[in-house]
Coordinates of C-alpha atoms in Angstrom, one line a residue:
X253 CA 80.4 86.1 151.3
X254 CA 80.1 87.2 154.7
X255 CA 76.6 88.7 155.3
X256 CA 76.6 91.0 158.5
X257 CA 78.6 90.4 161.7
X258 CA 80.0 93.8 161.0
X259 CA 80.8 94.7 164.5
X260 CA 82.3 91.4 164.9
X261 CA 84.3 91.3 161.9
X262 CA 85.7 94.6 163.1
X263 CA 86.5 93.4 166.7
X264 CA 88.6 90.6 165.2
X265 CA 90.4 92.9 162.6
X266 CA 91.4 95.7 165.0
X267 CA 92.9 92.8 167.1
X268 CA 96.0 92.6 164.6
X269 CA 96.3 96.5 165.4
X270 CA 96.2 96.9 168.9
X271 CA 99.9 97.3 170.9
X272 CA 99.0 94.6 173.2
X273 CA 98.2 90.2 173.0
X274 CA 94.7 90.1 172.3
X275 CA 92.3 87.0 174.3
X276 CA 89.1 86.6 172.3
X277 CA 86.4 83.9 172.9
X278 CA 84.1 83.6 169.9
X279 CA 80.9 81.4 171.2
X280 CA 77.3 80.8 169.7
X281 CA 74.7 77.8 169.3
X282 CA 75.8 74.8 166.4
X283 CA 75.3 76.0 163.0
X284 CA 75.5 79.8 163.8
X285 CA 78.6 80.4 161.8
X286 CA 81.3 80.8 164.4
X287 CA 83.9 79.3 162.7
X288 CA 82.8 80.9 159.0
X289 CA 82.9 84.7 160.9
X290 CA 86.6 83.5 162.3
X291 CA 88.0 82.6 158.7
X292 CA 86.2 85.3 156.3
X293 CA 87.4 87.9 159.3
X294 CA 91.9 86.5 158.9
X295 CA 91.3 85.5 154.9
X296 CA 91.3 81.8 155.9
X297 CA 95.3 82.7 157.0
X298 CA 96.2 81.5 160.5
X299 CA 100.0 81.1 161.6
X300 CA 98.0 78.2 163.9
X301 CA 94.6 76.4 163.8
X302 CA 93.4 73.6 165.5
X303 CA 90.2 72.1 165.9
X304 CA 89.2 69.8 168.4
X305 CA 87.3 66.3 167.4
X306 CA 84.0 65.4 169.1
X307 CA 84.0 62.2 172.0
X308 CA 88.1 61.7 171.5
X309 CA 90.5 60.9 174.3
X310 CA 93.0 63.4 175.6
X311 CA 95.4 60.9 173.9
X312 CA 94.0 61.0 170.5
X313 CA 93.6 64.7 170.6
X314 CA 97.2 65.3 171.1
X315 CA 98.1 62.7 168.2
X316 CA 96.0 65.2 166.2
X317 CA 97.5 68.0 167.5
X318 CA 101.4 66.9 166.8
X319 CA 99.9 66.4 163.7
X320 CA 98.6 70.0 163.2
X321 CA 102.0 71.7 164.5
X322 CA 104.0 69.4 162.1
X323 CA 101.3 70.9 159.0
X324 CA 102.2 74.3 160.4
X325 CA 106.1 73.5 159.6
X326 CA 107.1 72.0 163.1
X327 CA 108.3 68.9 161.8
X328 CA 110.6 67.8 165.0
X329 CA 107.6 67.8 166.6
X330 CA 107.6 65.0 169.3
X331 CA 105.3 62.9 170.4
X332 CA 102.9 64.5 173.4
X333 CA 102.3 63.3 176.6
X334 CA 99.8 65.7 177.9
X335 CA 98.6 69.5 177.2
X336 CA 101.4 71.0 178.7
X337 CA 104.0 69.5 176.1
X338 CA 101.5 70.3 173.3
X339 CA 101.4 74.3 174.7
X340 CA 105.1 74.1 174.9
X341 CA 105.6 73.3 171.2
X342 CA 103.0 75.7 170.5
X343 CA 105.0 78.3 171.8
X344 CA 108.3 77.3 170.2
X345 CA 106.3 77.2 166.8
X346 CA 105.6 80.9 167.7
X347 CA 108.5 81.7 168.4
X348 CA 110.4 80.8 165.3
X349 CA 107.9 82.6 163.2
X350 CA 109.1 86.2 161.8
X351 CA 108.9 89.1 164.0
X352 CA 107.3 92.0 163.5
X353 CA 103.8 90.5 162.7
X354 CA 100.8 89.9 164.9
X355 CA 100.8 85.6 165.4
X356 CA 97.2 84.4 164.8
X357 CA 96.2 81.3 166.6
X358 CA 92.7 79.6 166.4
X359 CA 91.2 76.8 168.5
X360 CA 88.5 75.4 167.2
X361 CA 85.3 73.8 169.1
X362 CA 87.7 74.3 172.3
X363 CA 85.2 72.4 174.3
X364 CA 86.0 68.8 172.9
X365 CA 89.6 69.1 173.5
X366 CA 88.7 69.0 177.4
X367 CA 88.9 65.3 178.2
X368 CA 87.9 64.3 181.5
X369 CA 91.2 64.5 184.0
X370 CA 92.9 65.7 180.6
X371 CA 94.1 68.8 182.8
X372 CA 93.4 70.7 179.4
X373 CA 92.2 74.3 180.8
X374 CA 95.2 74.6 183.3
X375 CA 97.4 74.4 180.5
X376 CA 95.5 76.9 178.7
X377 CA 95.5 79.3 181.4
X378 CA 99.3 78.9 181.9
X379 CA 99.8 79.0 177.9
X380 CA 97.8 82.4 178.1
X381 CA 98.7 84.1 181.6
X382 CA 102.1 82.7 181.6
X383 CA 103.4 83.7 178.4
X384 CA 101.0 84.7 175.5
X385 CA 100.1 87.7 177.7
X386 CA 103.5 89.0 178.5
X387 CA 104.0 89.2 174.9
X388 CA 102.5 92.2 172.4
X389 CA 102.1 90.0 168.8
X390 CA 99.6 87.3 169.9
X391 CA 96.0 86.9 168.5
X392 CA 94.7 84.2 170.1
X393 CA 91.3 83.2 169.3
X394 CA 89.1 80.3 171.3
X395 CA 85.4 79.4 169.9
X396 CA 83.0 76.2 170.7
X397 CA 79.4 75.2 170.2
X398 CA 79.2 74.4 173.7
X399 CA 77.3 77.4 175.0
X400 CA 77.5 76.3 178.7
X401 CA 81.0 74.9 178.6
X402 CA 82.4 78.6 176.6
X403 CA 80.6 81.0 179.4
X404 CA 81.4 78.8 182.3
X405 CA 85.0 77.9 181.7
X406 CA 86.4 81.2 179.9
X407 CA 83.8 83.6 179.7
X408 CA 82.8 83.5 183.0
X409 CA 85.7 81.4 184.5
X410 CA 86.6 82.0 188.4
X411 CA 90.1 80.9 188.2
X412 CA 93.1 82.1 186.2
X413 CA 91.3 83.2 183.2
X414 CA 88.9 85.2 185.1
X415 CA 88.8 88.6 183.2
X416 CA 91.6 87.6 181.1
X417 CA 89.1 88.0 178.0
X418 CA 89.7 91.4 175.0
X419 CA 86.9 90.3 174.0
X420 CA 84.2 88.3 174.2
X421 CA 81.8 87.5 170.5
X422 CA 78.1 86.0 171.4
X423 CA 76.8 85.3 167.7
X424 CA 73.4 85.0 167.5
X425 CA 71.4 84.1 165.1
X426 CA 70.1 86.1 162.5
X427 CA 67.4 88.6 161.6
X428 CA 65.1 88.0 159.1
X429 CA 66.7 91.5 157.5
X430 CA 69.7 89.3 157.2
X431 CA 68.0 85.8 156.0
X432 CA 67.1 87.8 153.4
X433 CA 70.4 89.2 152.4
X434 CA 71.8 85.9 152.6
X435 CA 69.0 84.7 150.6
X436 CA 69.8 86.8 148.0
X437 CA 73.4 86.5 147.8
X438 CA 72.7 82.8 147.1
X439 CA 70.6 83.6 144.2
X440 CA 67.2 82.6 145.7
X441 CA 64.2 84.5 144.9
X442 CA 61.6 84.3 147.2
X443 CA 58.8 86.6 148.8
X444 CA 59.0 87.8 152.2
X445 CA 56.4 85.6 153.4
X446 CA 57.8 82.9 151.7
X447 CA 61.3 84.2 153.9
X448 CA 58.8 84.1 157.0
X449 CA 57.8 80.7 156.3
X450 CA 61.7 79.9 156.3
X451 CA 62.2 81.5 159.2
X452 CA 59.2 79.8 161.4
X453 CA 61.5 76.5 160.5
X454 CA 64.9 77.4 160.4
X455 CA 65.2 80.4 162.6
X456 CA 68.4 82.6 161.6
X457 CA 70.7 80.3 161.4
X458 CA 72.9 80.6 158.8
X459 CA 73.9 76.7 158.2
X460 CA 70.3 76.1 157.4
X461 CA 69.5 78.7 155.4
X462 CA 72.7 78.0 152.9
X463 CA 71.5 74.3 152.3
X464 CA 68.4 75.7 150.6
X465 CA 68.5 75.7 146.5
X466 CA 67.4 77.8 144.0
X467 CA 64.5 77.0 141.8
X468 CA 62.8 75.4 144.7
X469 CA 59.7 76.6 146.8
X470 CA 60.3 76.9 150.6
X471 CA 57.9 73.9 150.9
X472 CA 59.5 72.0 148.7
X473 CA 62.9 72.8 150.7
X474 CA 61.6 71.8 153.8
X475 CA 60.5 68.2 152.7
X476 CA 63.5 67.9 151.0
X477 CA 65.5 68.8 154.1
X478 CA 64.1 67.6 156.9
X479 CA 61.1 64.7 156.1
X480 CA 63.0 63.1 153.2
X481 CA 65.5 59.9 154.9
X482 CA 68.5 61.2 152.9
X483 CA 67.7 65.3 153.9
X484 CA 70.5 67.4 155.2
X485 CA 68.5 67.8 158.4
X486 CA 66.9 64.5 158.6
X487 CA 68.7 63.9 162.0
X488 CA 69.4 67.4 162.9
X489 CA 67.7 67.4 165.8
X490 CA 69.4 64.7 167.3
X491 CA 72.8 66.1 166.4
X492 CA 72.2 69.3 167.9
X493 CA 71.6 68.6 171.3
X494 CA 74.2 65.2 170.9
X495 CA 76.9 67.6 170.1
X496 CA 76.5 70.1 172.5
X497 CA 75.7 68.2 176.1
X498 CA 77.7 64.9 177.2
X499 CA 74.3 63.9 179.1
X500 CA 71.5 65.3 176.3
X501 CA 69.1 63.4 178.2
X502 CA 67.7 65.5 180.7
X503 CA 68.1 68.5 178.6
X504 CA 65.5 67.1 175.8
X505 CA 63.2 66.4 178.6
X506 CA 63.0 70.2 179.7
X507 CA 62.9 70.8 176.2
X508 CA 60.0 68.6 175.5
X509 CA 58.3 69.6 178.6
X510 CA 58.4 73.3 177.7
X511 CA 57.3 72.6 173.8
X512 CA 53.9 71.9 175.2
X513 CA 53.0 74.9 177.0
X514 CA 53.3 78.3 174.8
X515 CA 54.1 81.0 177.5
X516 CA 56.6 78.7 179.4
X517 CA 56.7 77.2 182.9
X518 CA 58.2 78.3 186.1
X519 CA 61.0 76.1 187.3
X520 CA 58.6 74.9 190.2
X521 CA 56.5 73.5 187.3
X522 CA 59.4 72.4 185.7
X523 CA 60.6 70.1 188.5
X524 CA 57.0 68.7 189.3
X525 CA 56.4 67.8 185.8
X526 CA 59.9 66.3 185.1
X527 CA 60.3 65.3 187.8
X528 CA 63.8 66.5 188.6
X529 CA 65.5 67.2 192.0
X530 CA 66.1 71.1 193.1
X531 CA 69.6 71.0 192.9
X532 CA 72.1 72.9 191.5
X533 CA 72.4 70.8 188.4
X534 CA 68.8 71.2 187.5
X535 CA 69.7 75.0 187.1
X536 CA 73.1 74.2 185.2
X537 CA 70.4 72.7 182.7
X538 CA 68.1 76.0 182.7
X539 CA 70.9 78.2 182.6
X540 CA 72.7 75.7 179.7
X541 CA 69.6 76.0 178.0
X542 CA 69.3 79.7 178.0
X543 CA 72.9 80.5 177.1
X544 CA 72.6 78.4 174.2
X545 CA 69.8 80.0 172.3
X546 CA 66.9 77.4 173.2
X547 CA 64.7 79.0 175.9
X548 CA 64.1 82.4 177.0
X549 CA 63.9 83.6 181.5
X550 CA 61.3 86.3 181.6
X551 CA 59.2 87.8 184.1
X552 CA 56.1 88.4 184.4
X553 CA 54.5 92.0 185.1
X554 CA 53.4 92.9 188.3
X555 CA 55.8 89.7 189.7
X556 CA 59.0 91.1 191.2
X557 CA 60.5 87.3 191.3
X558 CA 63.6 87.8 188.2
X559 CA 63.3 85.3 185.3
X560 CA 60.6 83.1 186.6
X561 CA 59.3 81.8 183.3
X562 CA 61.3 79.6 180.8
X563 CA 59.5 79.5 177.5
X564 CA 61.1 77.4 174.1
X565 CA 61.9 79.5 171.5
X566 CA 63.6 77.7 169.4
X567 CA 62.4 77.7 165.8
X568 CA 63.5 74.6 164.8
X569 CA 62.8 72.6 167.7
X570 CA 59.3 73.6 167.9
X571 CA 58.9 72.8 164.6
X572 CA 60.1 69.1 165.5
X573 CA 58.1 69.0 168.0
X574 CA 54.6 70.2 165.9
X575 CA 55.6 67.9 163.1
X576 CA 58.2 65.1 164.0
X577 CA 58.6 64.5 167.3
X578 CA 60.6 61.2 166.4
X579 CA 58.4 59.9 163.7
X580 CA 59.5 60.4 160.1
X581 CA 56.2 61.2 158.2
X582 CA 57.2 60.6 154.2
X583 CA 59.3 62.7 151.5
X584 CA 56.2 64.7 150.9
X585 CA 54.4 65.4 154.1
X586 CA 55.1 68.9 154.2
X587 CA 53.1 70.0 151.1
X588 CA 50.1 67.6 152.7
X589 CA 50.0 69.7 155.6
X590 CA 49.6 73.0 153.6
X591 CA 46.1 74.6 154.6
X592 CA 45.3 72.1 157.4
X593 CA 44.2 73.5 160.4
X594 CA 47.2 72.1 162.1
X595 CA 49.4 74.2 160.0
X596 CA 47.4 77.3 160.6
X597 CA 47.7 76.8 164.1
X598 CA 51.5 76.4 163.8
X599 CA 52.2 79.3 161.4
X600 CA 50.1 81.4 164.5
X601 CA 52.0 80.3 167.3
X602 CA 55.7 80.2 165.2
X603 CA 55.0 83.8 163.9
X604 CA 54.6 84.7 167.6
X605 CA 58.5 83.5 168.1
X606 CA 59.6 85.4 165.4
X607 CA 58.2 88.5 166.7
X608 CA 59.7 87.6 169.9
X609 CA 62.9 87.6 168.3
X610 CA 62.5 90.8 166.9
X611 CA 62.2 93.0 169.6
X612 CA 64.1 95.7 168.2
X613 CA 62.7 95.9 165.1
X614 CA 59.3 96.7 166.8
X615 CA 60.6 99.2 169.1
X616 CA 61.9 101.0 166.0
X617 CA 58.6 101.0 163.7
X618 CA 56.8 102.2 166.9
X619 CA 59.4 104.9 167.3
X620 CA 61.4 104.1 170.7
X621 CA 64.1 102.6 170.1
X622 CA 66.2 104.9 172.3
X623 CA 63.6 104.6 175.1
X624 CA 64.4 102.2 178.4
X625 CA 61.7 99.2 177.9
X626 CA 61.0 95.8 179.7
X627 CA 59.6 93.2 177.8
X628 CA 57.1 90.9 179.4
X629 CA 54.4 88.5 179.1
X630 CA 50.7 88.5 181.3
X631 CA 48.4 86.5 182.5
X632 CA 45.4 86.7 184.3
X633 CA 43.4 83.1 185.6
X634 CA 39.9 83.4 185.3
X635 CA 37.8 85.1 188.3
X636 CA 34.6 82.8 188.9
X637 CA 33.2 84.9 191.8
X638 CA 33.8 88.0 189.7
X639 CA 32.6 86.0 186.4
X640 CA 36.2 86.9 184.6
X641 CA 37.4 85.4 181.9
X642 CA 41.4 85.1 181.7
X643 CA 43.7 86.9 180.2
X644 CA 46.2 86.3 178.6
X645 CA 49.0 88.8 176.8
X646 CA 52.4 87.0 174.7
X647 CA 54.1 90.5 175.0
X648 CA 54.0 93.7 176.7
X649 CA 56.8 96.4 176.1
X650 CA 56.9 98.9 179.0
X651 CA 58.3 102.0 178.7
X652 CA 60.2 104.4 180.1
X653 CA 57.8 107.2 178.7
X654 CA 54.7 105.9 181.0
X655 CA 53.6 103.7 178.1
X656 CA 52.7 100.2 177.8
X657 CA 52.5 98.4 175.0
X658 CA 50.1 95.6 174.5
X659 CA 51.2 93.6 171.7
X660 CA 49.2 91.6 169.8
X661 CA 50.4 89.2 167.0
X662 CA 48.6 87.5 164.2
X663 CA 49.6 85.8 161.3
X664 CA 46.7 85.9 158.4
X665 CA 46.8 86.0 154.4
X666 CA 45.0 89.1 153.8
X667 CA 44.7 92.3 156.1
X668 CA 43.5 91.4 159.5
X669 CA 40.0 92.4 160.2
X670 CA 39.1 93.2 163.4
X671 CA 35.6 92.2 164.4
X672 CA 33.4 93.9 167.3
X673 CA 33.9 90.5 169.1
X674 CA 38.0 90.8 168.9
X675 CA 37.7 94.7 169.5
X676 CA 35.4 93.9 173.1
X677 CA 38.4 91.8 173.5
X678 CA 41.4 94.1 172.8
X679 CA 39.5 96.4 175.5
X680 CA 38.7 93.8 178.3
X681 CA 42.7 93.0 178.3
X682 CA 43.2 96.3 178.2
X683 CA 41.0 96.7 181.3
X684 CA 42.2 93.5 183.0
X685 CA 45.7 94.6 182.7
X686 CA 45.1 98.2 184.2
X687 CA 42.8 96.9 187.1
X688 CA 44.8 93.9 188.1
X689 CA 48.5 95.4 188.3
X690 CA 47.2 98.7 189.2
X691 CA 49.4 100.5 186.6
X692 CA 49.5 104.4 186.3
X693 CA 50.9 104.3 182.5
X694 CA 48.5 104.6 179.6
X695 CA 47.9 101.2 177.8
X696 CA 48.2 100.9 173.9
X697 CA 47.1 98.3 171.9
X698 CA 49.7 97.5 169.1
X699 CA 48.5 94.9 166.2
X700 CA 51.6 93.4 164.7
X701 CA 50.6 91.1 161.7
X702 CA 51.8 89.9 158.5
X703 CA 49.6 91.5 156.2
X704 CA 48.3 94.6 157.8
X705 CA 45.2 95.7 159.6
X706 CA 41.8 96.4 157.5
X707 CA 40.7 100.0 158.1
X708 CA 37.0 99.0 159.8
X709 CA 35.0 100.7 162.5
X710 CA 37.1 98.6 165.0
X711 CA 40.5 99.8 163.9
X712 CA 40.3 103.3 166.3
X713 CA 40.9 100.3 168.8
X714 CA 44.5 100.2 168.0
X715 CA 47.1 102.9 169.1
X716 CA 49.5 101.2 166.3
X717 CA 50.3 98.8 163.3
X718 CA 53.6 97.0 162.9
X719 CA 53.6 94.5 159.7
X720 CA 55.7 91.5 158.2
X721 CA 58.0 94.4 156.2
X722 CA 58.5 96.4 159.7
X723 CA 60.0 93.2 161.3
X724 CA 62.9 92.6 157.9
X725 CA 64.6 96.3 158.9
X726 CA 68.0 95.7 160.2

């Protein structure tokens, strides 16, 4: 069953209604359900789908693709030299189907059908500008796990298929509204922090979230899955970035370089400590990276520099890092690590990612979601002449109503209890925050935790409480 994706569902339907050929590109990280969205959306019922085969020559692609058209009734199909003879029979295999009817055809994980000097996208332009486009009864559909090759070569391509696109489909992940709804439809009864707890590993992705099993606890799913040697996701991580870079190398080393400092680094940082060249490659990487779901650009308040700071936010990469980081640690490690201090400190810093990824969510328990925000983090270094401590702030919303929003986020078992200590704290950032950027909007202090705030003498300090439930609307 097809849990949300509405709007995306409805953009692929309508195309088998509109007068015209329809282009759509259909693009998202591995495992986000791409393909799933594509055949739920056409009832699995395609008048053409291919699917291109990882680290294959352009040779053994087209044997595969001969053997596709001759599947789909094109027996005579001969043998193909290049992409230009396998668009050709895929036109005359459109053209002998009945008329009348909208033609859907699907590509699959487009990306690994370009073979170096396989001349592959000039064929596809000419397939589509050349004739698919003069035509009105064409759905032609493109999707790929490869992020960075989907925007550069048809999203955001510069030749012939520059704004060629209907319509363009960046899947995301999920909410933890709709983990939940998937987690139901699958029979599995769990509490919302046990949902959480999923979440802080898996993220919203969908593929991960379907291998778990009923009549299991979420610890015992993620030993099962990811520390025991015959899990699922025993060697997920190294799949992931296998399958979506030719040259993963460098990419893990930004990755591993940013999974050790929580707010991020700038790319100046980044260089130093990777020791990379400033080139343009080195900003394919960032910008591969970001497309794909991995790492987040923000900037930082009071800096007028765009995108400055490159934080991991990942779930399931920082949980390898954290916990795995290349050593395998036993089928049962996961329920050792239960109560450690280790854990604690992970469930902390992994709750602040989720709350990350629900922006919107917040804005709509705090009541503006139709108000213009920026979304930023802060930081102050310390001040020894002035003896200052520094400051530092994970997320500030600032508002179009001459409001910001300081954001604090803390995961705890039992209603969070601010002490006098923490509330001298909540005002000193406060403070810090007006006297450093000079800001003429009021500052509130918004406590979003998992179980709620306890009503002491300190909690007049807050302007407002977001909780665990708040973040699960959709």
């Amino acid at each position: 069953m097809l849990i949300g994706r509405d709007k995306e569902r409805q953009i692929l339907t309508d195309a088998l209604q509109e007068e015209y050929s329809q282009f759509i590109a259909v693009y998202g990280r591995r495992r986000v359900g791409k393909t799933f969205l594509i055949r739920e959306s056409y009832d699995y019922t395609f008048d053409f789908q291919f699917t291109g085969a990882a680290k294959l020559t352009a040779r053994k692609q087209l044997v595969r693709f001969r053997r596709t058209l001759k599947e789909h009734g094109l027996n005579d199909t001969p043998e193909l030299t290049n992409w230009g003879d396998a668009f050709g029979e895929l036109k005359r295999l459109i053209i002998g189907l009945p008329i009348g009817k909208k033609k859907v055809v699907f590509l699959d994980e487009l990306p690994w059908m370009d073979a170096p000097r396989s001349g592959f996208l000039s064929e596809l332009e000419s397939f589509w500008n050349g004739w698919a486009s003069a035509r009105k009864d064409i759905v032609f559909i493109v999707c790929g796990s490869s992020t960075s090759w989907m925007v550069k070569k048809i999203v955001k391509n510069k030749g012939g298929l520059h704004n060629r696109l209907s319509h363009r489909i960046s899947l995301k992940p999920f909410s933890l509204g709709l983990c939940e709804q998937l987690a139901r439809s699958r029979g599995l009864i769990l509490s919302r922090k046990q949902l959480l707890e999923a979440y802080m590993v898996f993220g919203g992705v969908p593929y991960y979230w379907s291998l778990l099993q009923k009549g299991a606890s979420i610890t015992q799913e993620i030993d099962r899955l990811i520390f025991s040697s015959d899990g699922e996701m025993n060697d997920e991580f190294e799949m992931l970035y296998a399958s979506l870079f030719k040259k993963p190398e460098p990419y893990i080393r930004v990755i591993e370089l940013l999974a050790k400092k929580k707010m991020g680094m700038t790319r100046l940082e980044l260089l130093a400590a990777g020791r990379f060249e400033d080139n343009g490659s080195f900003s394919d990487i960032l910008k591969d990276l970001e497309w794909c779901g991995f790492i987040r650009s923000y900037s930082m308040m009071g800096f007028k520099t765009k995108s400055d700071i490159y934080q991991l936010t990942d779930h399931y990469t920082l949980f390898y890092y954290e916990f795995i980081d290349g050593q395998r640690q036993g089928a049962n490690y996961w329920k050792t690590m239960l109560g450690t201090p280790k854990y604690y400190t992970w469930c902390g810093l992994a709750f602040e990612r989720v709350c990350l990824w629900h922006i919107d969510q917040i804005k709509k328990r705090l009541g503006i979601s139709g108000i213009l925000t920026n979304e930023y983090a802060w930081r102050c270094n310390c001040n020894a002449d002035k003896k200052q401590r520094g400051v530092q702030i994970d997320l500030l919303i600032e508002r179009s109503d001459g409001i910001i929003d300081i954001c604090e986020m803390k995961y705890c078992k039992d209603p969070y209890v601010i002490t006098t200590d923490y509330g001298r704290e909540l005002r000193r950032k406060r403070d810090m925050l007006i006297d450093v950027t000079g800001t003429k909007s009021a500052v509130h202090t918004v406590m979003i935790t998992t179980e709620g705030v306890a009503h002491n003498e300190e909690w007049g300090e807050i302007q407002a409480e977001v909780t665990l439930s708040d973040l699960f609307e959709l």
